[in-house]
Structures are given as C-alpha cells and as structure tokens.
PDB file of C-alpha atoms and ligand atoms in Angstrom:
ATOM      1  CA  MET A   1     -17.024 126.244 -40.174  1.00  0.00           C
ATOM      2  CA  ASP A   2     -20.692 125.838 -39.360  1.00  0.00           C
ATOM      3  CA  GLN A   3     -20.878 126.332 -35.626  1.00  0.00           C
ATOM      4  CA  ASN A   4     -24.612 125.678 -35.563  1.00  0.00           C
ATOM      5  CA  LYS A   5     -24.080 122.102 -36.698  1.00  0.00           C
ATOM      6  CA  LYS A   6     -20.917 121.522 -34.768  1.00  0.00           C
ATOM      7  CA  GLY A   7     -21.725 123.378 -31.552  1.00  0.00           C
ATOM      8  CA  ILE A   8     -19.959 126.369 -30.071  1.00  0.00           C
ATOM      9  CA  VAL A   9     -17.823 124.487 -27.535  1.00  0.00           C
ATOM     10  CA  PRO A  10     -16.243 122.058 -30.052  1.00  0.00           C
ATOM     11  CA  THR A  11     -15.803 124.981 -32.465  1.00  0.00           C
ATOM     12  CA  MET A  12     -13.879 126.933 -29.827  1.00  0.00           C
ATOM     13  CA  ILE A  13     -11.697 123.938 -28.911  1.00  0.00           C
ATOM     14  CA  ASP A  14     -10.923 123.180 -32.575  1.00  0.00           C
ATOM     15  CA  ALA A  15     -10.001 126.820 -33.159  1.00  0.00           C
ATOM     16  CA  ALA A  16      -7.654 126.758 -30.156  1.00  0.00           C
ATOM     17  CA  ALA A  17      -6.115 123.464 -31.319  1.00  0.00           C
ATOM     18  CA  LYS A  18      -5.148 125.067 -34.635  1.00  0.00           C
ATOM     19  CA  ALA A  19      -4.324 128.605 -33.496  1.00  0.00           C
ATOM     20  CA  THR A  20      -0.903 130.138 -33.224  1.00  0.00           C
ATOM     21  CA  ILE A  21      -0.500 131.914 -29.887  1.00  0.00           C
ATOM     22  CA  GLU A  22       0.155 135.599 -30.473  1.00  0.00           C
ATOM     23  CA  THR A  23       1.951 137.621 -27.811  1.00  0.00           C
ATOM     24  CA  HIS A  24       1.061 141.301 -27.431  1.00  0.00           C
ATOM     25  CA  PRO A  25       3.132 143.471 -25.058  1.00  0.00           C
ATOM     26  CA  VAL A  26       0.704 145.717 -23.139  1.00  0.00           C
ATOM     27  CA  ARG A  27       2.525 147.998 -20.633  1.00  0.00           C
ATOM     28  CA  ARG A  28       5.367 147.526 -18.110  1.00  0.00           C
ATOM     29  CA  ASN A  29       5.706 143.803 -17.350  1.00  0.00           C
ATOM     30  CA  ILE A  30       2.251 142.882 -18.674  1.00  0.00           C
ATOM     31  CA  SER A  31       1.556 141.019 -21.917  1.00  0.00           C
ATOM     32  CA  VAL A  32      -1.447 139.324 -23.483  1.00  0.00           C
ATOM     33  CA  LEU A  33      -1.461 135.904 -25.130  1.00  0.00           C
ATOM     34  CA  GLU A  34      -4.184 135.495 -27.731  1.00  0.00           C
ATOM     35  CA  GLY A  35      -5.334 132.286 -29.442  1.00  0.00           C
ATOM     36  CA  SER A  36      -6.525 129.898 -26.724  1.00  0.00           C
ATOM     37  CA  GLY A  37     -10.156 130.788 -26.072  1.00  0.00           C
ATOM     38  CA  GLY A  38     -10.225 133.929 -23.918  1.00  0.00           C
ATOM     39  CA  ASN A  39      -7.335 136.369 -23.774  1.00  0.00           C
ATOM     40  CA  ILE A  40      -4.638 135.501 -21.229  1.00  0.00           C
ATOM     41  CA  ALA A  41      -2.806 138.336 -19.464  1.00  0.00           C
ATOM     42  CA  VAL A  42       0.650 137.592 -18.058  1.00  0.00           C
ATOM     43  CA  LEU A  43       2.494 139.582 -15.374  1.00  0.00           C
ATOM     44  CA  THR A  44       6.174 138.585 -15.330  1.00  0.00           C
ATOM     45  CA  GLY A  45       8.735 139.085 -12.562  1.00  0.00           C
ATOM     46  CA  LYS A  46      10.790 137.563  -9.761  1.00  0.00           C
ATOM     47  CA  ASP A  47       7.737 136.280  -7.852  1.00  0.00           C
ATOM     48  CA  GLY A  48       6.934 134.154 -10.891  1.00  0.00           C
ATOM     49  CA  LYS A  49       4.421 134.627 -13.645  1.00  0.00           C
ATOM     50  CA  LEU A  50       0.885 135.591 -12.731  1.00  0.00           C
ATOM     51  CA  LEU A  51      -1.678 134.608 -15.372  1.00  0.00           C
ATOM     52  CA  ILE A  52      -5.170 135.963 -15.788  1.00  0.00           C
ATOM     53  CA  ASP A  53      -7.153 133.052 -17.258  1.00  0.00           C
ATOM     54  CA  ALA A  54      -5.868 129.766 -18.605  1.00  0.00           C
ATOM     55  CA  GLY A  55      -7.439 129.178 -22.022  1.00  0.00           C
ATOM     56  CA  PHE A  56      -7.985 125.665 -23.366  1.00  0.00           C
ATOM     57  CA  THR A  57      -5.887 122.630 -22.409  1.00  0.00           C
ATOM     58  CA  VAL A  58      -5.242 121.811 -26.087  1.00  0.00           C
ATOM     59  CA  SER A  59      -3.061 124.945 -26.268  1.00  0.00           C
ATOM     60  CA  LYS A  60      -0.678 123.812 -23.507  1.00  0.00           C
ATOM     61  CA  PRO A  61       2.400 123.197 -25.726  1.00  0.00           C
ATOM     62  CA  ARG A  62       1.997 126.503 -27.594  1.00  0.00           C
ATOM     63  CA  LEU A  63       1.192 128.485 -24.446  1.00  0.00           C
ATOM     64  CA  THR A  64       4.170 126.943 -22.655  1.00  0.00           C
ATOM     65  CA  GLU A  65       6.439 128.044 -25.474  1.00  0.00           C
ATOM     66  CA  ALA A  66       4.971 131.559 -25.607  1.00  0.00           C
ATOM     67  CA  LEU A  67       5.333 131.891 -21.813  1.00  0.00           C
ATOM     68  CA  LYS A  68       8.990 130.760 -21.975  1.00  0.00           C
ATOM     69  CA  LYS A  69       9.690 133.425 -24.592  1.00  0.00           C
ATOM     70  CA  LEU A  70       8.360 136.112 -22.230  1.00  0.00           C
ATOM     71  CA  SER A  71      10.724 135.142 -19.382  1.00  0.00           C
ATOM     72  CA  SER A  72      12.205 132.177 -17.526  1.00  0.00           C
ATOM     73  CA  ASP A  73      10.086 132.829 -14.397  1.00  0.00           C
ATOM     74  CA  PRO A  74       7.946 129.847 -13.357  1.00  0.00           C
ATOM     75  CA  ILE A  75       4.148 130.171 -13.257  1.00  0.00           C
ATOM     76  CA  THR A  76       3.105 130.793  -9.645  1.00  0.00           C
ATOM     77  CA  GLN A  77      -0.328 132.458  -9.730  1.00  0.00           C
ATOM     78  CA  LEU A  78      -3.498 132.151 -11.791  1.00  0.00           C
ATOM     79  CA  ILE A  79      -6.589 134.330 -11.523  1.00  0.00           C
ATOM     80  CA  ASN A  80      -9.816 133.371 -13.352  1.00  0.00           C
ATOM     81  CA  THR A  81     -12.030 136.222 -14.611  1.00  0.00           C
ATOM     82  CA  HIS A  82     -15.055 133.849 -14.538  1.00  0.00           C
ATOM     83  CA  TRP A  83     -15.867 130.145 -14.694  1.00  0.00           C
ATOM     84  CA  HIS A  84     -16.323 129.590 -18.479  1.00  0.00           C
ATOM     85  CA  THR A  85     -14.357 126.762 -20.078  1.00  0.00           C
ATOM     86  CA  ASP A  86     -12.541 128.970 -22.608  1.00  0.00           C
ATOM     87  CA  HIS A  87     -10.964 130.738 -19.588  1.00  0.00           C
ATOM     88  CA  THR A  88     -10.580 127.827 -17.115  1.00  0.00           C
ATOM     89  CA  ASP A  89     -10.125 124.596 -19.099  1.00  0.00           C
ATOM     90  CA  GLY A  90      -6.344 125.046 -18.742  1.00  0.00           C
ATOM     91  CA  ASN A  91      -6.526 125.503 -14.951  1.00  0.00           C
ATOM     92  CA  ALA A  92      -5.414 121.935 -14.213  1.00  0.00           C
ATOM     93  CA  TRP A  93      -2.166 122.086 -16.173  1.00  0.00           C
ATOM     94  CA  VAL A  94      -1.381 125.637 -15.030  1.00  0.00           C
ATOM     95  CA  HIS A  95      -1.901 124.457 -11.437  1.00  0.00           C
ATOM     96  CA  ASP A  96       0.352 121.439 -12.078  1.00  0.00           C
ATOM     97  CA  ALA A  97       2.981 123.847 -13.413  1.00  0.00           C
ATOM     98  CA  GLY A  98       2.975 125.588 -10.031  1.00  0.00           C
ATOM     99  CA  ALA A  99       0.136 128.105  -9.895  1.00  0.00           C
ATOM    100  CA  ALA A 100      -2.180 128.808  -6.979  1.00  0.00           C
ATOM    101  CA  ILE A 101      -5.633 129.718  -8.324  1.00  0.00           C
ATOM    102  CA  THR A 102      -7.768 132.687  -7.222  1.00  0.00           C
ATOM    103  CA  ALA A 103     -11.312 133.437  -8.401  1.00  0.00           C
ATOM    104  CA  HIS A 104     -14.769 134.557  -7.377  1.00  0.00           C
ATOM    105  CA  LYS A 105     -16.562 132.009  -5.180  1.00  0.00           C
ATOM    106  CA  ASN A 106     -19.099 131.287  -7.945  1.00  0.00           C
ATOM    107  CA  THR A 107     -16.287 130.262 -10.310  1.00  0.00           C
ATOM    108  CA  LYS A 108     -15.344 127.557  -7.819  1.00  0.00           C
ATOM    109  CA  LYS A 109     -19.013 126.648  -7.377  1.00  0.00           C
ATOM    110  CA  HIS A 110     -19.616 126.082 -11.104  1.00  0.00           C
ATOM    111  CA  LEU A 111     -16.309 124.262 -11.680  1.00  0.00           C
ATOM    112  CA  SER A 112     -17.028 121.963  -8.722  1.00  0.00           C
ATOM    113  CA  THR A 113     -20.213 120.470 -10.127  1.00  0.00           C
ATOM    114  CA  SER A 114     -21.768 119.421 -13.417  1.00  0.00           C
ATOM    115  CA  THR A 115     -22.936 122.664 -15.067  1.00  0.00           C
ATOM    116  CA  ARG A 116     -25.237 123.089 -18.046  1.00  0.00           C
ATOM    117  CA  VAL A 117     -24.955 126.091 -20.394  1.00  0.00           C
ATOM    118  CA  GLU A 118     -28.145 126.137 -22.443  1.00  0.00           C
ATOM    119  CA  GLY A 119     -26.799 128.807 -24.816  1.00  0.00           C
ATOM    120  CA  TRP A 120     -24.000 126.415 -25.807  1.00  0.00           C
ATOM    121  CA  GLN A 121     -26.170 123.303 -25.550  1.00  0.00           C
ATOM    122  CA  TRP A 122     -23.416 121.791 -23.475  1.00  0.00           C
ATOM    123  CA  THR A 123     -23.063 120.234 -20.024  1.00  0.00           C
ATOM    124  CA  PHE A 124     -19.672 120.458 -18.364  1.00  0.00           C
ATOM    125  CA  PRO A 125     -18.594 117.736 -15.927  1.00  0.00           C
ATOM    126  CA  PRO A 126     -17.023 118.762 -12.612  1.00  0.00           C
ATOM    127  CA  ALA A 127     -13.442 119.975 -13.129  1.00  0.00           C
ATOM    128  CA  PRO A 128     -10.566 117.936 -11.655  1.00  0.00           C
ATOM    129  CA  ALA A 129      -9.554 118.904  -8.103  1.00  0.00           C
ATOM    130  CA  GLY A 130      -6.379 120.656  -9.237  1.00  0.00           C
ATOM    131  CA  ALA A 131      -8.385 122.980 -11.485  1.00  0.00           C
ATOM    132  CA  LEU A 132     -10.389 124.437  -8.607  1.00  0.00           C
ATOM    133  CA  PRO A 133      -9.552 127.859  -7.152  1.00  0.00           C
ATOM    134  CA  THR A 134      -7.997 127.595  -3.689  1.00  0.00           C
ATOM    135  CA  THR A 135      -8.517 131.271  -2.834  1.00  0.00           C
ATOM    136  CA  THR A 136     -12.017 132.613  -3.421  1.00  0.00           C
ATOM    137  CA  PHE A 137     -13.746 135.841  -2.495  1.00  0.00           C
ATOM    138  CA  ASP A 138     -17.162 137.419  -2.549  1.00  0.00           C
ATOM    139  CA  ASP A 139     -16.839 141.132  -3.404  1.00  0.00           C
ATOM    140  CA  GLU A 140     -13.215 142.322  -3.404  1.00  0.00           C
ATOM    141  CA  HIS A 141      -9.740 140.855  -3.075  1.00  0.00           C
ATOM    142  CA  ARG A 142      -6.221 142.280  -3.355  1.00  0.00           C
ATOM    143  CA  VAL A 143      -3.039 140.607  -4.562  1.00  0.00           C
ATOM    144  CA  HIS A 144       0.515 141.982  -4.371  1.00  0.00           C
ATOM    145  CA  HIS A 145       2.770 140.233  -6.860  1.00  0.00           C
ATOM    146  CA  ASN A 146       5.897 141.277  -8.746  1.00  0.00           C
ATOM    147  CA  GLN A 147       5.809 144.689  -7.033  1.00  0.00           C
ATOM    148  CA  THR A 148       2.386 145.247  -8.520  1.00  0.00           C
ATOM    149  CA  ASN A 149      -0.854 145.992  -6.706  1.00  0.00           C
ATOM    150  CA  ILE A 150      -3.699 144.025  -8.247  1.00  0.00           C
ATOM    151  CA  ALA A 151      -7.305 144.767  -7.311  1.00  0.00           C
ATOM    152  CA  LEU A 152      -9.995 142.171  -8.004  1.00  0.00           C
ATOM    153  CA  LYS A 153     -13.635 143.168  -7.859  1.00  0.00           C
ATOM    154  CA  TYR A 154     -16.882 141.308  -8.467  1.00  0.00           C
ATOM    155  CA  TYR A 155     -19.278 142.801 -11.021  1.00  0.00           C
ATOM    156  CA  GLY A 156     -22.400 141.201  -9.630  1.00  0.00           C
ATOM    157  CA  PRO A 157     -24.354 139.118 -12.145  1.00  0.00           C
ATOM    158  CA  ALA A 158     -23.233 140.237 -15.627  1.00  0.00           C
ATOM    159  CA  HIS A 159     -22.026 137.829 -18.369  1.00  0.00           C
ATOM    160  CA  THR A 160     -22.297 135.058 -15.729  1.00  0.00           C
ATOM    161  CA  ASP A 161     -22.626 135.268 -11.940  1.00  0.00           C
ATOM    162  CA  SER A 162     -18.851 134.911 -11.470  1.00  0.00           C
ATOM    163  CA  ASP A 163     -17.278 137.823 -13.396  1.00  0.00           C
ATOM    164  CA  ILE A 164     -14.519 139.940 -11.856  1.00  0.00           C
ATOM    165  CA  SER A 165     -12.401 142.862 -13.009  1.00  0.00           C
ATOM    166  CA  VAL A 166      -8.635 142.769 -12.499  1.00  0.00           C
ATOM    167  CA  VAL A 167      -6.847 146.118 -12.170  1.00  0.00           C
ATOM    168  CA  PHE A 168      -3.048 146.370 -12.388  1.00  0.00           C
ATOM    169  CA  GLU A 169      -2.861 149.633 -10.497  1.00  0.00           C
ATOM    170  CA  GLU A 170       0.652 150.952 -11.235  1.00  0.00           C
ATOM    171  CA  ALA A 171       0.376 150.106 -14.920  1.00  0.00           C
ATOM    172  CA  ASP A 172      -3.171 151.476 -15.305  1.00  0.00           C
ATOM    173  CA  VAL A 173      -4.183 148.287 -17.104  1.00  0.00           C
ATOM    174  CA  VAL A 174      -7.474 146.530 -16.477  1.00  0.00           C
ATOM    175  CA  GLN A 175      -8.622 143.092 -17.575  1.00  0.00           C
ATOM    176  CA  VAL A 176     -12.414 142.999 -17.721  1.00  0.00           C
ATOM    177  CA  GLY A 177     -12.942 139.381 -18.793  1.00  0.00           C
ATOM    178  CA  ASP A 178     -16.045 138.632 -20.817  1.00  0.00           C
ATOM    179  CA  THR A 179     -17.850 141.808 -19.768  1.00  0.00           C
ATOM    180  CA  TRP A 180     -16.179 143.160 -22.925  1.00  0.00           C
ATOM    181  CA  TRP A 181     -15.800 141.495 -26.309  1.00  0.00           C
ATOM    182  CA  ASN A 182     -13.893 144.071 -28.316  1.00  0.00           C
ATOM    183  CA  GLY A 183     -15.582 144.577 -31.688  1.00  0.00           C
ATOM    184  CA  ILE A 184     -17.764 141.457 -31.479  1.00  0.00           C
ATOM    185  CA  TYR A 185     -21.174 140.505 -30.094  1.00  0.00           C
ATOM    186  CA  PRO A 186     -20.797 138.918 -26.668  1.00  0.00           C
ATOM    187  CA  PHE A 187     -22.153 135.643 -25.398  1.00  0.00           C
ATOM    188  CA  ILE A 188     -24.461 136.027 -22.384  1.00  0.00           C
ATOM    189  CA  ASP A 189     -24.831 132.987 -20.130  1.00  0.00           C
ATOM    190  CA  TYR A 190     -28.343 133.012 -18.691  1.00  0.00           C
ATOM    191  CA  SER A 191     -27.820 129.485 -17.304  1.00  0.00           C
ATOM    192  CA  THR A 192     -25.309 130.704 -14.719  1.00  0.00           C
ATOM    193  CA  GLY A 193     -26.678 134.120 -13.857  1.00  0.00           C
ATOM    194  CA  GLY A 194     -25.851 136.321 -16.853  1.00  0.00           C
ATOM    195  CA  SER A 195     -28.319 138.683 -18.523  1.00  0.00           C
ATOM    196  CA  ILE A 196     -28.403 141.558 -21.018  1.00  0.00           C
ATOM    197  CA  GLY A 197     -29.203 143.940 -18.152  1.00  0.00           C
ATOM    198  CA  GLY A 198     -26.239 142.697 -16.119  1.00  0.00           C
ATOM    199  CA  THR A 199     -24.001 142.895 -19.188  1.00  0.00           C
ATOM    200  CA  ILE A 200     -24.987 146.552 -19.659  1.00  0.00           C
ATOM    201  CA  ARG A 201     -24.437 147.317 -15.958  1.00  0.00           C
ATOM    202  CA  ALA A 202     -20.944 145.803 -16.220  1.00  0.00           C
ATOM    203  CA  ALA A 203     -20.252 147.868 -19.352  1.00  0.00           C
ATOM    204  CA  GLU A 204     -21.219 151.002 -17.416  1.00  0.00           C
ATOM    205  CA  ARG A 205     -18.994 150.038 -14.515  1.00  0.00           C
ATOM    206  CA  ASN A 206     -16.073 149.444 -16.885  1.00  0.00           C
ATOM    207  CA  LEU A 207     -16.512 152.983 -18.194  1.00  0.00           C
ATOM    208  CA  SER A 208     -16.488 154.360 -14.647  1.00  0.00           C
ATOM    209  CA  MET A 209     -13.208 152.534 -13.915  1.00  0.00           C
ATOM    210  CA  VAL A 210     -11.070 153.833 -16.779  1.00  0.00           C
ATOM    211  CA  THR A 211      -9.553 157.030 -18.113  1.00  0.00           C
ATOM    212  CA  GLY A 212      -8.300 157.811 -21.598  1.00  0.00           C
ATOM    213  CA  ASN A 213      -4.901 156.458 -20.518  1.00  0.00           C
ATOM    214  CA  THR A 214      -6.119 153.059 -19.302  1.00  0.00           C
ATOM    215  CA  ILE A 215      -5.334 150.018 -21.405  1.00  0.00           C
ATOM    216  CA  VAL A 216      -8.259 147.593 -21.342  1.00  0.00           C
ATOM    217  CA  ILE A 217      -7.886 143.853 -21.952  1.00  0.00           C
ATOM    218  CA  PRO A 218     -11.163 142.286 -23.111  1.00  0.00           C
ATOM    219  CA  GLY A 219     -12.137 138.638 -22.733  1.00  0.00           C
ATOM    220  CA  HIS A 220     -12.146 138.308 -26.517  1.00  0.00           C
ATOM    221  CA  GLY A 221     -10.849 140.524 -29.302  1.00  0.00           C
ATOM    222  CA  PRO A 222      -7.878 142.889 -29.401  1.00  0.00           C
ATOM    223  CA  VAL A 223      -6.585 144.922 -26.468  1.00  0.00           C
ATOM    224  CA  GLY A 224      -8.344 148.301 -26.458  1.00  0.00           C
ATOM    225  CA  ASN A 225      -9.280 151.414 -24.565  1.00  0.00           C
ATOM    226  CA  LYS A 226     -12.089 153.597 -23.289  1.00  0.00           C
ATOM    227  CA  ALA A 227     -13.344 154.498 -26.767  1.00  0.00           C
ATOM    228  CA  GLY A 228     -13.931 150.817 -27.503  1.00  0.00           C
ATOM    229  CA  LEU A 229     -15.799 150.373 -24.218  1.00  0.00           C
ATOM    230  CA  VAL A 230     -18.076 153.301 -25.083  1.00  0.00           C
ATOM    231  CA  GLU A 231     -18.842 151.840 -28.504  1.00  0.00           C
ATOM    232  CA  PHE A 232     -19.633 148.441 -26.961  1.00  0.00           C
ATOM    233  CA  ARG A 233     -21.909 149.923 -24.282  1.00  0.00           C
ATOM    234  CA  ASP A 234     -23.759 152.008 -26.867  1.00  0.00           C
ATOM    235  CA  MET A 235     -24.255 148.930 -29.082  1.00  0.00           C
ATOM    236  CA  LEU A 236     -25.626 146.873 -26.159  1.00  0.00           C
ATOM    237  CA  VAL A 237     -28.056 149.599 -25.104  1.00  0.00           C
ATOM    238  CA  ALA A 238     -29.315 150.246 -28.646  1.00  0.00           C
ATOM    239  CA  ILE A 239     -29.930 146.569 -29.389  1.00  0.00           C
ATOM    240  CA  ARG A 240     -31.507 145.962 -25.981  1.00  0.00           C
ATOM    241  CA  ASN A 241     -33.905 148.865 -26.668  1.00  0.00           C
ATOM    242  CA  ASN A 242     -34.710 147.678 -30.200  1.00  0.00           C
ATOM    243  CA  VAL A 243     -35.415 144.118 -29.094  1.00  0.00           C
ATOM    244  CA  ALA A 244     -37.416 145.209 -26.040  1.00  0.00           C
ATOM    245  CA  ALA A 245     -39.624 147.445 -28.212  1.00  0.00           C
ATOM    246  CA  LEU A 246     -40.346 144.576 -30.622  1.00  0.00           C
ATOM    247  CA  LYS A 247     -41.088 142.145 -27.805  1.00  0.00           C
ATOM    248  CA  LYS A 248     -43.397 144.703 -26.178  1.00  0.00           C
ATOM    249  CA  GLN A 249     -45.348 144.892 -29.455  1.00  0.00           C
ATOM    250  CA  GLY A 250     -45.991 141.186 -29.011  1.00  0.00           C
ATOM    251  CA  LYS A 251     -43.523 139.980 -31.644  1.00  0.00           C
ATOM    252  CA  SER A 252     -42.323 136.391 -31.326  1.00  0.00           C
ATOM    253  CA  LEU A 253     -38.614 135.554 -31.341  1.00  0.00           C
ATOM    254  CA  GLU A 254     -38.839 134.624 -35.041  1.00  0.00           C
ATOM    255  CA  GLU A 255     -40.585 137.905 -35.884  1.00  0.00           C
ATOM    256  CA  THR A 256     -38.052 139.838 -33.828  1.00  0.00           C
ATOM    257  CA  ILE A 257     -35.145 138.175 -35.650  1.00  0.00           C
ATOM    258  CA  ALA A 258     -36.855 138.915 -38.989  1.00  0.00           C
ATOM    259  CA  ALA A 259     -37.070 142.610 -38.035  1.00  0.00           C
ATOM    260  CA  LYS A 260     -33.233 142.684 -37.807  1.00  0.00           C
ATOM    261  CA  PRO A 261     -32.864 144.750 -34.620  1.00  0.00           C
ATOM    262  CA  THR A 262     -29.066 144.443 -34.798  1.00  0.00           C
ATOM    263  CA  ALA A 263     -28.706 145.470 -38.478  1.00  0.00           C
ATOM    264  CA  LYS A 264     -26.858 148.725 -37.836  1.00  0.00           C
ATOM    265  CA  TYR A 265     -24.129 146.875 -35.915  1.00  0.00           C
ATOM    266  CA  ASP A 266     -23.784 143.581 -37.803  1.00  0.00           C
ATOM    267  CA  VAL A 267     -20.922 144.519 -40.129  1.00  0.00           C
ATOM    268  CA  LYS A 268     -18.751 145.513 -37.191  1.00  0.00           C
ATOM    269  CA  PHE A 269     -19.880 143.169 -34.396  1.00  0.00           C
ATOM    270  CA  GLY A 270     -21.407 140.156 -36.156  1.00  0.00           C
ATOM    271  CA  GLN A 271     -18.280 138.553 -37.583  1.00  0.00           C
ATOM    272  CA  PHE A 272     -17.345 136.078 -34.814  1.00  0.00           C
ATOM    273  CA  LEU A 273     -18.888 133.165 -32.885  1.00  0.00           C
ATOM    274  CA  ILE A 274     -21.981 135.076 -31.782  1.00  0.00           C
ATOM    275  CA  THR A 275     -23.961 135.749 -34.961  1.00  0.00           C
ATOM    276  CA  PRO A 276     -26.612 138.504 -35.271  1.00  0.00           C
ATOM    277  CA  VAL A 277     -29.401 135.896 -35.008  1.00  0.00           C
ATOM    278  CA  PHE A 278     -27.851 134.302 -31.915  1.00  0.00           C
ATOM    279  CA  PHE A 279     -27.219 137.659 -30.241  1.00  0.00           C
ATOM    280  CA  THR A 280     -30.810 138.740 -30.931  1.00  0.00           C
ATOM    281  CA  THR A 281     -31.985 135.479 -29.337  1.00  0.00           C
ATOM    282  CA  LEU A 282     -29.836 136.114 -26.255  1.00  0.00           C
ATOM    283  CA  VAL A 283     -31.141 139.656 -25.842  1.00  0.00           C
ATOM    284  CA  TYR A 284     -34.767 138.612 -26.487  1.00  0.00           C
ATOM    285  CA  SER A 285     -34.751 136.135 -23.626  1.00  0.00           C
ATOM    286  CA  GLY A 286     -33.662 138.868 -21.192  1.00  0.00           C
ATOM    287  CA  VAL A 287     -36.007 141.781 -21.979  1.00  0.00           C
TER     288      VAL A 287
HETATM  289 ZN1   ZN B   1     -17.357 133.761 -20.873  1.00  0.00          ZN
END
C-alpha cells in the first residue's frame, strides 16, 4: 500500500479494519492485544478489565471477541497513554461498554477540540463526549485495580505533550506508549508538543525505570525488554547526531535525505509506517 498517496491515518484505519487481533499473554493477569493501531494492554480480574489504550473503533467486534476470550469480566477502566487516534479512537465504545477513562490532562485537551497533526496531514474533529477522559492528572497518578498497584507518570513533552508511562508494580510490567516503537522508526508529533529531543529524553527515562526482569510493552511492535529499549535509544541518538551534523553544515532537507543519515538502521527499523525518508524529515525539523 502506498501510504504517501493514501495518507497515514487512512492507512492505519484500513490496516486495523483487516487485521486479526492477536492476544499475547504477558505476566500474571496482564495480556496485550495487537492489531488495532497501538498495542492494548489488558489487566483482568474481579474489579473488571482495565485496558491501556483503545485502538481504532473499526476493531470493536474483533476486540470484543478477544476480550471475551480472556475472561468474562466486564470492562470497567481505560487508561490512555496519549491522545493519538490509534490509541483513543475506540474510547467512545469502550466507555459505552462501562469504562471510566483516565489520562494526562493534555490528552483530554487535544481530544476536546479540533486538532491538526501536520506530520499526518490530518485534522481531527473534537471527540464525542463519552470518549473524553473523566479523570486527568498533571504529573503522577495512582490506580489500585484487581489487587494491582498501577503507577502513571507523565514524561513531559516527548512523542506528544500527553505521553505517560504505566507501571504494573507487582508484575514488573511497564507500558511506555509511543515513547517506544519496538524495532521500527517512531512517529514524532511536533504539532502537539513532540520532538526528537523529547523522544530521546523519554527513551532515557524508560531505561532508568526498568531492570533486566521488566517486561516492556511498546506503543507499536512486539512486547520487549530492556535490551530493546537500549537499541532504540542508541538508534535515536545516532540518527539525531547524524542529521544535526548535516544540518549544521548547511544542508537542506533534500540534501540531508540524499546523504542517508539513517542508512545503518534502515533494514531493521525502516520496515513499517515511518519510512527512512519520513523519519529523517521528522528528525531534521527538530535539530
Ligand atoms: Zn502516538
């Protein structure tokens, strides 16, 4: 599919409309559902299911079925890792199914109004009332659910200005949202406060939060661990440095792209939505 002609947002929705939802058990009562935009973590138990992110609305029938297979508990809580549509488009139906929604205050801010994402060449209308978070926070927030302590913490501006980490403390599992794309170049949303510098700072913080035993759930890509976070951080820093050096020499964006500052990493990281040319463009605008 040619995403450049079609646009990234329709490409993501079409992919979700066709995708099978895969369920990956993670640890204890935590699983990940993959196939509807961003990864969705699910904590099951007698208090009802707690979801981290809601994917795309087009996946509702397949997500509903996958959730039923995990357990018969109703959905009672939803936490958004950030405001982007591939993580929040499903908020309205998940709320209708019974979930209260928690997120960073900037997630609510962006969902409440018409928001343009230049990098996607797309303007999102305000979300319906039921899709809006009803509990918001600024820096930190704690949730106790299904005998699990869950710590939410704001990254500061990173991939957007609304990103939070979600730590399941007893399980030693952390969901880091779109501050980590496992094995793929990340999108960076400059329109709502993201930057390459903020993305690198978040990657460093992720490393400071985990041990070799921690299971890490990325926003996109397979569930991973500390080694994957190190590789991602090193890739970001190397490409940032390469692009910054070229820009400092006075090279235009076109000349910088032609110099292939991502070449060493393209085989591994350049195989998804964010192509080497697009990632170079995103880094160039932030150095
Ligand atoms: Zn995102």
